[in-house]
PDB file of C-alpha atoms in Angstrom:
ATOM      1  CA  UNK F   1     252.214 138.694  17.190  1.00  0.00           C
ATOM      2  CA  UNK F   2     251.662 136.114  19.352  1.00  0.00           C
ATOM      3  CA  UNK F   3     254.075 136.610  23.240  1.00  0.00           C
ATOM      4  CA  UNK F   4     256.593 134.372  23.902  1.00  0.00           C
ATOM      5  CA  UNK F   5     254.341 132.780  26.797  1.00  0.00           C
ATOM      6  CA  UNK F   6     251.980 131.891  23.948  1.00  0.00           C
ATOM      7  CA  UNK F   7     254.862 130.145  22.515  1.00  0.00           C
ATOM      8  CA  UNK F   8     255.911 128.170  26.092  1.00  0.00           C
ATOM      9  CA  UNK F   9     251.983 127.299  26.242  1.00  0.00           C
ATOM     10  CA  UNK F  10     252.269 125.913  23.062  1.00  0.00           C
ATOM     11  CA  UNK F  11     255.394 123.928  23.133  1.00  0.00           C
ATOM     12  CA  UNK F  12     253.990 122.687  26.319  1.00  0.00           C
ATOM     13  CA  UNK F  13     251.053 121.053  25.194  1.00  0.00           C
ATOM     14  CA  UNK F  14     253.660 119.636  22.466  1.00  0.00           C
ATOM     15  CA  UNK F  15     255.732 118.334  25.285  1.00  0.00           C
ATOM     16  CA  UNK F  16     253.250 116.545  26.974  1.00  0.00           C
ATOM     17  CA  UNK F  17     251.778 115.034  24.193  1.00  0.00           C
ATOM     18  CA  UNK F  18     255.517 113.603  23.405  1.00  0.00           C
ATOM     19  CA  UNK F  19     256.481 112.204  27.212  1.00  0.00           C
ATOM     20  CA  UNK F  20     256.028 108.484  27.055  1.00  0.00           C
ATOM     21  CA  UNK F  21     255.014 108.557  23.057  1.00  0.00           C
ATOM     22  CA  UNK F  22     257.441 106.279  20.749  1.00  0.00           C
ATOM     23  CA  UNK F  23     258.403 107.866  17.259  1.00  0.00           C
ATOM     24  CA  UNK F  24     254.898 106.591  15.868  1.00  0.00           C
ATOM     25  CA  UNK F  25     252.600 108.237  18.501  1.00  0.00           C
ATOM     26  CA  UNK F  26     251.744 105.341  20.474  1.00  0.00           C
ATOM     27  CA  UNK F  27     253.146 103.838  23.904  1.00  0.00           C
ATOM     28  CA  UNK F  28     256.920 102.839  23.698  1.00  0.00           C
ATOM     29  CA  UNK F  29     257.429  99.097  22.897  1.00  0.00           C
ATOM     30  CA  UNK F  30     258.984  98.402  25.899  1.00  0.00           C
ATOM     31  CA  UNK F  31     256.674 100.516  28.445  1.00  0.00           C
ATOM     32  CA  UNK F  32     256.311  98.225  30.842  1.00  0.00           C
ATOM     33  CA  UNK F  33     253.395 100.776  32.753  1.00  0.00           C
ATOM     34  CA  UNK F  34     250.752 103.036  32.660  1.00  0.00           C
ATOM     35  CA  UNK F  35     251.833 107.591  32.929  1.00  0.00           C
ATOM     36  CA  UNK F  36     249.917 107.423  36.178  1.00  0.00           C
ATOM     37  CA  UNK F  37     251.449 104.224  37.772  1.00  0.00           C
ATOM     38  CA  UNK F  38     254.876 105.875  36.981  1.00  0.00           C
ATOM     39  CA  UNK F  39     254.058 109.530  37.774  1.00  0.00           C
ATOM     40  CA  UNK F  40     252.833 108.161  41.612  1.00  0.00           C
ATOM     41  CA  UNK F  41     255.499 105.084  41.855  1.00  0.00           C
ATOM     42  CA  UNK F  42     258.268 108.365  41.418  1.00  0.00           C
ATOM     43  CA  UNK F  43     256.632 110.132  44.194  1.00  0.00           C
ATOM     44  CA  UNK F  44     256.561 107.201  46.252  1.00  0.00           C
ATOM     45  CA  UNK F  45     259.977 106.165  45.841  1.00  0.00           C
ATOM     46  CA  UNK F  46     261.407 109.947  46.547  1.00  0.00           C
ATOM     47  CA  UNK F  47     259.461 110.509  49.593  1.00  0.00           C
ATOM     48  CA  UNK F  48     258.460 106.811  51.155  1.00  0.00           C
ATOM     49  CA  UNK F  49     255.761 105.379  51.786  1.00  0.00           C
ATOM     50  CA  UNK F  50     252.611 107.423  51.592  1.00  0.00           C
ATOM     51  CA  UNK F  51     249.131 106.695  52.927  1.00  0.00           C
ATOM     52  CA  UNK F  52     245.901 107.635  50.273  1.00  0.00           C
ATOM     53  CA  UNK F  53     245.231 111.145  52.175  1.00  0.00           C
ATOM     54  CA  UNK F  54     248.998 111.906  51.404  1.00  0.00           C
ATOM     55  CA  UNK F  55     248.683 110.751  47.744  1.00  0.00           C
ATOM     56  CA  UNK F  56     245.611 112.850  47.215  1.00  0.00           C
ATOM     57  CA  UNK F  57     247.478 116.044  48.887  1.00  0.00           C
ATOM     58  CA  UNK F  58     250.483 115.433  47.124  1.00  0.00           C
ATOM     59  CA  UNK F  59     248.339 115.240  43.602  1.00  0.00           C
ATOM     60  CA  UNK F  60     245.212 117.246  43.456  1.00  0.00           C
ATOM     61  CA  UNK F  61     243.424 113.915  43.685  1.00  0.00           C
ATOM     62  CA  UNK F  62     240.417 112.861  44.891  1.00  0.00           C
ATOM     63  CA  UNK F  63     240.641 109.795  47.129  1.00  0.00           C
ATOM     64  CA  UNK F  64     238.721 107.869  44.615  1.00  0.00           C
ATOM     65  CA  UNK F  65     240.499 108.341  41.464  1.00  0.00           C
ATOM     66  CA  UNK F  66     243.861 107.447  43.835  1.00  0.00           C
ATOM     67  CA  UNK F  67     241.845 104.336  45.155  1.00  0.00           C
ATOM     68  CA  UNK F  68     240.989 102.886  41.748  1.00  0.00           C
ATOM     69  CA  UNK F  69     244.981 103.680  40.656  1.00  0.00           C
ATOM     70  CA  UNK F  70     246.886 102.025  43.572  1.00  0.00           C
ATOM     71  CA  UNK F  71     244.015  99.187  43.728  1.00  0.00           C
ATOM     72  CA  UNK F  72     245.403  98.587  39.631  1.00  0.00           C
ATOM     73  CA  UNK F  73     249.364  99.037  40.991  1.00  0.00           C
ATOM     74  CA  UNK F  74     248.802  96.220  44.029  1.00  0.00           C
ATOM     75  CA  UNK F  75     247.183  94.086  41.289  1.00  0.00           C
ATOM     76  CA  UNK F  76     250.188  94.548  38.942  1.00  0.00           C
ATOM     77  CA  UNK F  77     252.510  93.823  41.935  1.00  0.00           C
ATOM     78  CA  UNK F  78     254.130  97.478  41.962  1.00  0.00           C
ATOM     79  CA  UNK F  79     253.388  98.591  45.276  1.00  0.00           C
ATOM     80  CA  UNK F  80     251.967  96.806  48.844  1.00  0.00           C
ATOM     81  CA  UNK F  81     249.807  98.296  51.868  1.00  0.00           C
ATOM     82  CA  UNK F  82     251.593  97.794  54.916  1.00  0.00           C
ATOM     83  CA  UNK F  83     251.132  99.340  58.433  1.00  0.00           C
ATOM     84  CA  UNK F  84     252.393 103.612  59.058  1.00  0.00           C
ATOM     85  CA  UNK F  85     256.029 102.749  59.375  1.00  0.00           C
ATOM     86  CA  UNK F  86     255.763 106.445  62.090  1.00  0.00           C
ATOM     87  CA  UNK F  87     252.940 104.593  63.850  1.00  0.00           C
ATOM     88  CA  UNK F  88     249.750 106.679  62.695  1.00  0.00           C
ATOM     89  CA  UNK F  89     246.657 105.166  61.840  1.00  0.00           C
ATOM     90  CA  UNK F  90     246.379 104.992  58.246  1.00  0.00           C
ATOM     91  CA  UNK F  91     248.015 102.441  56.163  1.00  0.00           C
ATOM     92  CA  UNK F  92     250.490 103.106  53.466  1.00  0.00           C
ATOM     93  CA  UNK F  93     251.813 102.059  50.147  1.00  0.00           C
ATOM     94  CA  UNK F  94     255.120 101.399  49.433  1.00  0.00           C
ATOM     95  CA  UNK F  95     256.962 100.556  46.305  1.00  0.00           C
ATOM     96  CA  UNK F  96     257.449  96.493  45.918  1.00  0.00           C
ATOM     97  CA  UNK F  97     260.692  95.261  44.508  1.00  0.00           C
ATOM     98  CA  UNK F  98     259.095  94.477  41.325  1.00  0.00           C
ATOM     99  CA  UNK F  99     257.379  97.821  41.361  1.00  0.00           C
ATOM    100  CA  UNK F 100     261.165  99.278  41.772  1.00  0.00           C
ATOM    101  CA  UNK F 101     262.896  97.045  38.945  1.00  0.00           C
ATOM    102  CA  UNK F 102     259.834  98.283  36.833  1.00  0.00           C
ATOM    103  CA  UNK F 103     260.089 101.663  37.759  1.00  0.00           C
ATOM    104  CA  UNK F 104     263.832 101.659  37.182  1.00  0.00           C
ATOM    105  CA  UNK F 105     263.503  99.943  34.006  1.00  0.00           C
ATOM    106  CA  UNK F 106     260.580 102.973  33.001  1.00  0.00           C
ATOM    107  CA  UNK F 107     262.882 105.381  33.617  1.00  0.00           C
ATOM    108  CA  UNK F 108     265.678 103.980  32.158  1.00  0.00           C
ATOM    109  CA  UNK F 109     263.863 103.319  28.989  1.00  0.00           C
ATOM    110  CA  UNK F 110     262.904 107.440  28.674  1.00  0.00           C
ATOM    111  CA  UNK F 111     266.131 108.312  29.397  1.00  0.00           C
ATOM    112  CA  UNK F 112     267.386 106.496  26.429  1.00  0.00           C
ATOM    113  CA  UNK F 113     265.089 107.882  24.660  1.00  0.00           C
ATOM    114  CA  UNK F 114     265.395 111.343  25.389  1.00  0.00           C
ATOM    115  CA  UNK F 115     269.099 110.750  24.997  1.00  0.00           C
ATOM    116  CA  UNK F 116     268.263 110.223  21.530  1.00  0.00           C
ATOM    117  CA  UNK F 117     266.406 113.291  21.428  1.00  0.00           C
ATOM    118  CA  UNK F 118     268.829 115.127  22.354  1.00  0.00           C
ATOM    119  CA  UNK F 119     272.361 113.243  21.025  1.00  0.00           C
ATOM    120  CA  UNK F 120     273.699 116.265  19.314  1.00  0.00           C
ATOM    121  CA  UNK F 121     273.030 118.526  22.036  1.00  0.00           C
ATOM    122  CA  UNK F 122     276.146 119.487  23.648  1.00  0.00           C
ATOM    123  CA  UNK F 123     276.264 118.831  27.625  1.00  0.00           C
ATOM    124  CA  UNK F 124     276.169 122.120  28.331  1.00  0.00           C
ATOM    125  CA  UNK F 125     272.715 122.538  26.469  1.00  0.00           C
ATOM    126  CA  UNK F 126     271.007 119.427  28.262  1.00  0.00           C
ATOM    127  CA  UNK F 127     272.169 120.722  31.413  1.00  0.00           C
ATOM    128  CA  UNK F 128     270.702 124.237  30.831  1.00  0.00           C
ATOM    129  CA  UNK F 129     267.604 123.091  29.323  1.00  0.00           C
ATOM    130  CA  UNK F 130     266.942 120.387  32.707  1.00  0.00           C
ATOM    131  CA  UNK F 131     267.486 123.802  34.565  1.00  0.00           C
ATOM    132  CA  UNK F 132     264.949 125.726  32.821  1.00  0.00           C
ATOM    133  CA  UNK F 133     262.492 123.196  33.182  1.00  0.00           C
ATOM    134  CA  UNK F 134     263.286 122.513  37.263  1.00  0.00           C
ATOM    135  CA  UNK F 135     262.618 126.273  37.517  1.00  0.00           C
ATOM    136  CA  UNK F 136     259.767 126.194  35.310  1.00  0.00           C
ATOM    137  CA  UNK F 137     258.258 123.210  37.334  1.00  0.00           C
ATOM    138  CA  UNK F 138     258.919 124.796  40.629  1.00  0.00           C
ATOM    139  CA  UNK F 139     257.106 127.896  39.676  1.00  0.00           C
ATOM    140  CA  UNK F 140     253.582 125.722  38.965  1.00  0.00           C
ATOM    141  CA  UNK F 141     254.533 123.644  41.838  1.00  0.00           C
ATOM    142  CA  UNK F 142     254.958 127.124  44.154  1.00  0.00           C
ATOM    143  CA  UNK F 143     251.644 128.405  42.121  1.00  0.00           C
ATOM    144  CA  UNK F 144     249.989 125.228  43.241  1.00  0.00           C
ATOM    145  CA  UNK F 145     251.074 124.649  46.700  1.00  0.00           C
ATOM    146  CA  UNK F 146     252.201 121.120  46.145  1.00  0.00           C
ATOM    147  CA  UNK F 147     255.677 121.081  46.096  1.00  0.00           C
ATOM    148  CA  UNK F 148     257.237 117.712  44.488  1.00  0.00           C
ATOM    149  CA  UNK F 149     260.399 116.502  46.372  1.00  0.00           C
ATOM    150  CA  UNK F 150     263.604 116.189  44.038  1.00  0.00           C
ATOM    151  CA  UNK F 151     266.540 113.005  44.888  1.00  0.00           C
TER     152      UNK F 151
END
């Protein structure tokens, strides 16, 4: 009999697979951006502007794999270099106001969607399961040392 971690693994994989899929396994019709361009946009707009050495701490990244993915977001207009807003020496990116209406309009559209998912779930249940999967998410993040800052 397989353990019930075995079963978390599994569902896991499942979940991930499911994310930013529409009911017919490809990219939601009115996606307006890539998993990674939303993934760092979030983590921009939670904890402000960030320079590439932050980005690659905050990710597990190497510096060129998060060069080649903001180069793509300043192309599609989602985020802008500008100067350390504390005064340090490295440049940062911040979120542009299209990159914000985009990102809004991202999340928005997955929230609908999972509200679907879940429209005979009783508020109660939604609330429970967003708790179980905050603590489940802090425990990798505690595993991992990279901590992701919640609103």
């Amino acid at each position: 009999m397989e353990s019930p971690t075995h079963e978390v693994e599994y569902e896991q994989m499942l979940l991930s697979r499911h994310s930013f899929l529409n009911q017919r396994g490809g990219r939601r019709k009115d996606s307006h951006m890539e998993r990674s361009a939303y993934i760092m946009l979030s983590r921009i707009r939670v904890q402000g502007p960030m320079s590439i050495g932050e980005l690659s701490d905050a990710f597990g990244l190497d510096a060129s794999t998060l060069n080649r993915q903001t180069a793509s977001a300043m192309r599609a207009g989602l985020i802008e270099r500008i100067p350390d807003p504390d005064g340090g020496m490295a440049r940062k990116f911040r979120l542009t106001d299209e990159g914000a209406r985009l990102l809004d309009a991202e999340r928005d559209g997955i929230v609908d969607a999972l509200g679907m998912v879940m429209a005979d779930w009783t508020d109660e249940d939604v609330a429970a399961f967003a708790a179980y999967l905050r603590r489940f998410n802090n425990g990798i993040e505690a595993l991992g040392g990279r901590p992701w800052p919640r609103p």
